[in-house]
Short mmCIF file of C-alpha atoms in Angstrom, two decimals:
data_model
loop_
_atom_site.label_atom_id
_atom_site.label_comp_id
_atom_site.label_asym_id
_atom_site.label_seq_id
_atom_site.Cartn_x
_atom_site.Cartn_y
_atom_site.Cartn_z
CA UNK E 1 -9.43 -1.22 6.99
CA UNK E 2 -7.21 1.04 9.05
CA UNK E 3 -7.21 -0.31 12.60
CA UNK E 4 -7.03 3.16 14.10
CA UNK E 5 -10.23 4.22 12.35
CA UNK E 6 -12.01 0.95 13.04
CA UNK E 7 -11.63 1.43 16.81
CA UNK E 8 -11.68 -2.29 17.49
CA UNK E 9 -11.34 -3.45 21.04
CA UNK E 10 -8.37 -5.73 21.67
CA UNK E 11 -6.93 -7.31 24.77
CA UNK E 12 -4.19 -5.20 26.33
CA UNK E 13 -0.81 -5.92 24.78
CA UNK E 14 -2.19 -7.51 21.60
CA UNK E 15 -0.63 -6.42 18.29
CA UNK E 16 -2.67 -5.96 15.08
CA UNK E 17 -3.19 -9.28 13.35
CA UNK E 18 -1.49 -11.29 16.10
CA UNK E 19 -3.34 -13.02 18.87
CA UNK E 20 -6.67 -11.51 17.83
CA UNK E 21 -9.77 -13.05 19.43
CA UNK E 22 -11.53 -15.58 17.23
CA UNK E 23 -15.19 -15.82 16.33
CA UNK E 24 -17.57 -16.14 19.28
CA UNK E 25 -14.87 -15.18 21.75
CA UNK E 26 -16.28 -14.06 25.08
CA UNK E 27 -14.51 -10.68 24.91
CA UNK E 28 -14.91 -10.01 21.17
CA UNK E 29 -16.67 -6.75 20.30
CA UNK E 30 -18.29 -5.71 17.05
CA UNK E 31 -16.57 -2.99 15.12
CA UNK E 32 -17.76 0.44 16.30
CA UNK E 33 -17.47 1.76 12.75
CA UNK E 34 -20.35 0.48 10.60
CA UNK E 35 -19.98 2.06 7.13
CA UNK E 36 -22.91 0.10 5.70
CA UNK E 37 -25.38 1.87 7.96
CA UNK E 38 -27.35 4.85 6.72
CA UNK E 39 -29.73 7.09 8.63
CA UNK E 40 -32.56 8.55 6.54
CA UNK E 41 -33.00 12.21 7.42
CA UNK E 42 -34.32 15.31 5.73
CA UNK E 43 -31.40 17.71 5.51
CA UNK E 44 -33.21 20.97 4.81
CA UNK E 45 -32.32 24.62 5.22
CA UNK E 46 -34.16 26.43 8.04
CA UNK E 47 -34.68 29.60 6.06
CA UNK E 48 -36.60 32.72 6.94
CA UNK E 49 -39.66 31.28 5.18
CA UNK E 50 -39.31 28.05 7.18
CA UNK E 51 -39.24 29.98 10.44
CA UNK E 52 -42.14 32.26 9.48
CA UNK E 53 -44.38 29.28 8.65
CA UNK E 54 -43.29 27.40 11.76
CA UNK E 55 -43.97 30.38 14.03
CA UNK E 56 -47.39 30.90 12.42
CA UNK E 57 -48.40 27.27 13.02
CA UNK E 58 -47.14 27.29 16.60
CA UNK E 59 -49.16 30.44 17.26
CA UNK E 60 -52.22 28.80 15.71
CA UNK E 61 -51.82 25.69 17.87
CA UNK E 62 -51.54 27.86 21.00
CA UNK E 63 -55.00 29.38 20.51
CA UNK E 64 -57.83 28.10 22.72
CA UNK E 65 -60.40 25.73 21.27
CA UNK E 66 -63.12 27.51 19.35
CA UNK E 67 -66.24 26.08 17.74
CA UNK E 68 -66.53 29.22 15.62
CA UNK E 69 -62.95 28.88 14.30
CA UNK E 70 -61.84 25.23 14.49
CA UNK E 71 -58.27 24.26 13.63
CA UNK E 72 -58.27 21.13 11.44
CA UNK E 73 -55.12 19.26 10.41
CA UNK E 74 -55.34 17.23 7.20
CA UNK E 75 -53.12 14.61 5.63
CA UNK E 76 -53.42 11.39 3.62
CA UNK E 77 -51.96 7.89 3.70
CA UNK E 78 -51.59 5.34 0.92
CA UNK E 79 -52.28 1.74 1.88
CA UNK E 80 -51.72 -1.54 0.06
CA UNK E 81 -54.57 -4.06 0.23
CA UNK E 82 -53.14 -7.47 1.12
CA UNK E 83 -54.94 -10.82 1.38
CA UNK E 84 -53.79 -14.17 2.75
CA UNK E 85 -52.57 -16.65 0.17
CA UNK E 86 -53.63 -19.51 2.48
CA UNK E 87 -56.09 -19.63 5.34
CA UNK E 88 -54.38 -18.78 8.65
CA UNK E 89 -54.25 -21.32 11.47
CA UNK E 90 -56.38 -20.19 14.37
CA UNK E 91 -54.93 -19.45 17.78
CA UNK E 92 -54.93 -22.40 20.18
CA UNK E 93 -53.96 -22.97 23.80
CA UNK E 94 -50.32 -21.90 24.29
CA UNK E 95 -49.99 -21.30 20.55
CA UNK E 96 -50.46 -18.02 18.62
CA UNK E 97 -52.25 -17.84 15.29
CA UNK E 98 -50.07 -18.62 12.29
CA UNK E 99 -50.04 -16.79 8.95
CA UNK E 100 -48.30 -17.91 5.80
CA UNK E 101 -45.49 -15.55 4.81
CA UNK E 102 -46.81 -15.44 1.24
CA UNK E 103 -49.59 -12.99 0.49
CA UNK E 104 -51.72 -11.66 -2.36
CA UNK E 105 -51.65 -8.02 -3.45
CA UNK E 106 -55.07 -6.52 -4.17
CA UNK E 107 -54.03 -3.06 -5.26
CA UNK E 108 -53.71 0.18 -3.29
CA UNK E 109 -56.09 2.63 -1.69
CA UNK E 110 -55.92 5.97 0.09
CA UNK E 111 -57.11 7.43 3.39
CA UNK E 112 -57.79 11.13 3.92
CA UNK E 113 -57.52 12.04 7.61
CA UNK E 114 -58.83 15.25 9.17
CA UNK E 115 -58.34 15.79 12.90
CA UNK E 116 -59.39 18.64 15.16
CA UNK E 117 -56.78 18.13 17.89
CA UNK E 118 -58.29 20.12 20.75
CA UNK E 119 -61.83 18.87 20.19
CA UNK E 120 -60.86 15.20 19.97
CA UNK E 121 -62.62 14.81 16.65
CA UNK E 122 -61.41 13.08 13.52
CA UNK E 123 -62.91 12.22 10.14
CA UNK E 124 -61.38 9.55 7.91
CA UNK E 125 -62.40 8.92 4.31
CA UNK E 126 -61.32 5.87 2.30
CA UNK E 127 -60.88 6.50 -1.43
CA UNK E 128 -59.46 4.53 -4.33
CA UNK E 129 -57.16 7.41 -5.34
CA UNK E 130 -55.75 10.60 -3.86
CA UNK E 131 -55.85 12.96 -6.83
CA UNK E 132 -57.05 16.54 -6.69
CA UNK E 133 -60.64 15.50 -7.48
CA UNK E 134 -60.66 13.20 -4.45
CA UNK E 135 -59.05 15.80 -2.20
CA UNK E 136 -61.47 18.55 -3.23
CA UNK E 137 -64.41 16.20 -2.63
CA UNK E 138 -63.10 15.39 0.87
CA UNK E 139 -62.67 19.07 1.81
CA UNK E 140 -66.09 19.92 0.39
CA UNK E 141 -67.67 17.21 2.53
CA UNK E 142 -65.97 18.64 5.63
CA UNK E 143 -67.05 22.23 4.93
CA UNK E 144 -70.66 21.43 4.05
CA UNK E 145 -71.10 18.65 6.62
CA UNK E 146 -69.33 18.48 9.97
CA UNK E 147 -68.18 22.14 9.91
CA UNK E 148 -71.07 23.78 8.08
CA UNK E 149 -71.81 26.11 11.02
CA UNK E 150 -68.23 27.30 11.66
CA UNK E 151 -67.58 30.97 10.97
CA UNK E 152 -63.98 30.42 9.83
CA UNK E 153 -62.09 27.17 9.35
CA UNK E 154 -58.32 26.91 9.67
CA UNK E 155 -56.92 24.08 7.56
CA UNK E 156 -53.36 22.89 8.25
CA UNK E 157 -51.76 21.15 5.25
CA UNK E 158 -48.40 20.13 3.87
CA UNK E 159 -47.10 21.20 0.46
CA UNK E 160 -48.41 18.38 -1.71
CA UNK E 161 -49.39 19.75 -5.12
CA UNK E 162 -53.05 18.75 -4.69
CA UNK E 163 -53.45 20.84 -1.52
CA UNK E 164 -53.48 24.29 -3.06
CA UNK E 165 -56.38 26.54 -3.99
CA UNK E 166 -55.71 26.16 -7.71
CA UNK E 167 -56.93 22.56 -7.50
CA UNK E 168 -60.32 23.79 -6.28
CA UNK E 169 -60.51 26.18 -9.23
CA UNK E 170 -59.60 23.38 -11.63
CA UNK E 171 -62.18 20.95 -10.22
CA UNK E 172 -65.09 23.23 -9.28
CA UNK E 173 -64.51 26.34 -11.33
CA UNK E 174 -63.41 29.71 -9.95
CA UNK E 175 -66.85 30.90 -8.84
CA UNK E 176 -67.85 27.68 -7.08
CA UNK E 177 -64.41 27.36 -5.49
CA UNK E 178 -64.55 30.93 -4.16
CA UNK E 179 -67.98 30.27 -2.65
CA UNK E 180 -66.84 27.01 -1.02
CA UNK E 181 -63.62 28.47 0.40
CA UNK E 182 -64.96 31.82 1.57
CA UNK E 183 -64.74 30.64 5.20
CA UNK E 184 -61.41 28.81 4.85
CA UNK E 185 -57.94 29.98 5.82
CA UNK E 186 -55.08 27.77 4.63
CA UNK E 187 -51.98 27.22 6.77
CA UNK E 188 -49.04 25.36 5.24
CA UNK E 189 -46.17 23.65 7.00
CA UNK E 190 -42.64 24.64 5.99
CA UNK E 191 -41.17 22.54 3.22
CA UNK E 192 -39.67 19.33 4.59
CA UNK E 193 -41.39 19.93 7.94
CA UNK E 194 -44.58 17.91 7.83
CA UNK E 195 -43.88 16.96 11.47
CA UNK E 196 -45.61 20.26 12.29
CA UNK E 197 -48.88 18.82 10.96
CA UNK E 198 -50.68 17.05 13.82
CA UNK E 199 -52.55 14.89 11.33
CA UNK E 200 -49.36 12.83 11.09
CA UNK E 201 -49.71 11.96 14.78
CA UNK E 202 -53.27 10.76 14.22
CA UNK E 203 -52.24 8.73 11.17
CA UNK E 204 -49.54 7.07 13.24
CA UNK E 205 -52.13 6.05 15.85
CA UNK E 206 -54.48 4.83 13.12
CA UNK E 207 -51.69 2.72 11.62
CA UNK E 208 -50.79 1.10 14.94
CA UNK E 209 -54.30 0.49 16.22
CA UNK E 210 -56.19 -0.38 13.05
CA UNK E 211 -53.97 -0.96 10.02
CA UNK E 212 -51.27 -3.20 11.49
CA UNK E 213 -52.59 -6.36 9.82
CA UNK E 214 -53.53 -7.70 6.40
CA UNK E 215 -56.67 -6.08 5.00
CA UNK E 216 -57.84 -7.73 1.81
CA UNK E 217 -60.40 -5.36 0.27
CA UNK E 218 -61.86 -1.87 0.30
CA UNK E 219 -65.09 -2.89 2.04
CA UNK E 220 -63.27 -4.42 5.01
CA UNK E 221 -60.98 -1.40 5.25
CA UNK E 222 -63.93 1.01 5.33
CA UNK E 223 -65.61 -1.04 8.05
CA UNK E 224 -62.50 -1.25 10.21
CA UNK E 225 -61.68 2.44 9.86
CA UNK E 226 -65.25 3.52 10.63
CA UNK E 227 -65.28 1.43 13.81
CA UNK E 228 -61.94 2.87 14.91
CA UNK E 229 -63.06 6.43 14.15
CA UNK E 230 -66.30 6.07 16.09
CA UNK E 231 -64.51 4.70 19.15
CA UNK E 232 -61.89 7.47 19.12
CA UNK E 233 -64.51 10.20 18.70
CA UNK E 234 -66.71 8.83 21.48
CA UNK E 235 -63.72 8.87 23.82
CA UNK E 236 -62.84 12.41 22.60
CA UNK E 237 -59.16 11.56 22.23
CA UNK E 238 -57.33 14.87 21.90
CA UNK E 239 -53.77 15.74 20.92
CA UNK E 240 -51.83 17.87 23.40
CA UNK E 241 -49.24 19.94 21.53
CA UNK E 242 -46.52 21.28 23.84
CA UNK E 243 -43.87 22.43 21.34
CA UNK E 244 -43.72 26.24 21.49
CA UNK E 245 -41.89 28.99 19.64
CA UNK E 246 -39.44 29.24 22.53
CA UNK E 247 -38.75 25.50 22.24
CA UNK E 248 -38.18 25.90 18.51
CA UNK E 249 -35.62 28.68 18.99
CA UNK E 250 -33.83 26.72 21.71
CA UNK E 251 -33.66 23.43 19.78
CA UNK E 252 -33.35 24.67 16.20
CA UNK E 253 -31.77 28.11 16.55
CA UNK E 254 -28.28 26.93 15.66
CA UNK E 255 -29.63 25.60 12.34
CA UNK E 256 -31.32 28.85 11.26
CA UNK E 257 -30.00 30.26 8.01
CA UNK E 258 -28.65 33.79 8.68
CA UNK E 259 -30.91 36.55 7.41
CA UNK E 260 -29.16 39.17 5.27
CA UNK E 261 -29.62 42.75 6.42
CA UNK E 262 -28.45 45.69 4.29
CA UNK E 263 -26.40 48.28 6.16
CA UNK E 264 -25.84 51.35 4.01
CA UNK E 265 -22.79 53.49 4.75
CA UNK E 266 -22.34 56.98 3.42
CA UNK E 267 -18.60 56.76 2.97
CA UNK E 268 -17.78 56.13 -0.69
CA UNK E 269 -21.32 54.84 -1.22
CA UNK E 270 -20.42 51.35 -0.04
CA UNK E 271 -23.33 49.00 0.74
CA UNK E 272 -22.28 46.35 3.24
CA UNK E 273 -24.17 43.11 3.74
CA UNK E 274 -24.16 41.89 7.33
CA UNK E 275 -25.67 38.53 8.34
CA UNK E 276 -28.01 38.39 11.31
CA UNK E 277 -29.68 35.40 12.93
CA UNK E 278 -32.11 36.77 15.44
CA UNK E 279 -35.49 35.07 16.04
CA UNK E 280 -38.18 36.68 14.00
CA UNK E 281 -40.58 39.00 15.79
#
């Protein structure tokens, strides 16, 4: 490797390959260049559609809490059921519990999570699958149960193929779907921007507080999740969203894809295309 690119740290006066520090030397430094490292990141284009959807969600989140028009963020999480291959050793004085590194896979399951951030209310449903039939059943339970008295319901979703209205038509039929969704307004995050869905925040908390251990079967999972949900709802744990449209323009403005504006000139009938990149109004 070229020593200039590697940016290794050598003692002053040392020549490449001569008098280099050996292993475990007190002044040896690891190579600053680490070509084996990769950072996973979504490299997406912040198009006009991206900005329009982002602005719409940020405006929705800025509205005051309303029982008549609740804002509900929805997402799902797949989970693998894992059992111990051998009985763990219980915790003792000055000694933590011990689990065997081998485990038994008992299949997978799914959790639908709906959270009303400003009301501190969440509803979690454990299902064996996460197909469109399961999703439609979960939404139907929300609309006819916990939010039966709401005048209009704002649902925030990502762009998973099971989240669109067509799935309701396929499962329930057009007439029944229209009747069920007459009070619903769908709001979708931009593509590759599910971070704008606050349900992801709630799922992260659920994962850390409830799912960070081996859960062997569906019955135990349902019991654990129900206990966690009840405690969180009784404490009315809300989500405070502080990211505004102004923050978005300040932090992301340099990544916006220029919007093409047509400027027609009369001379010789030339139509010039000039790029603009102003925040949308």
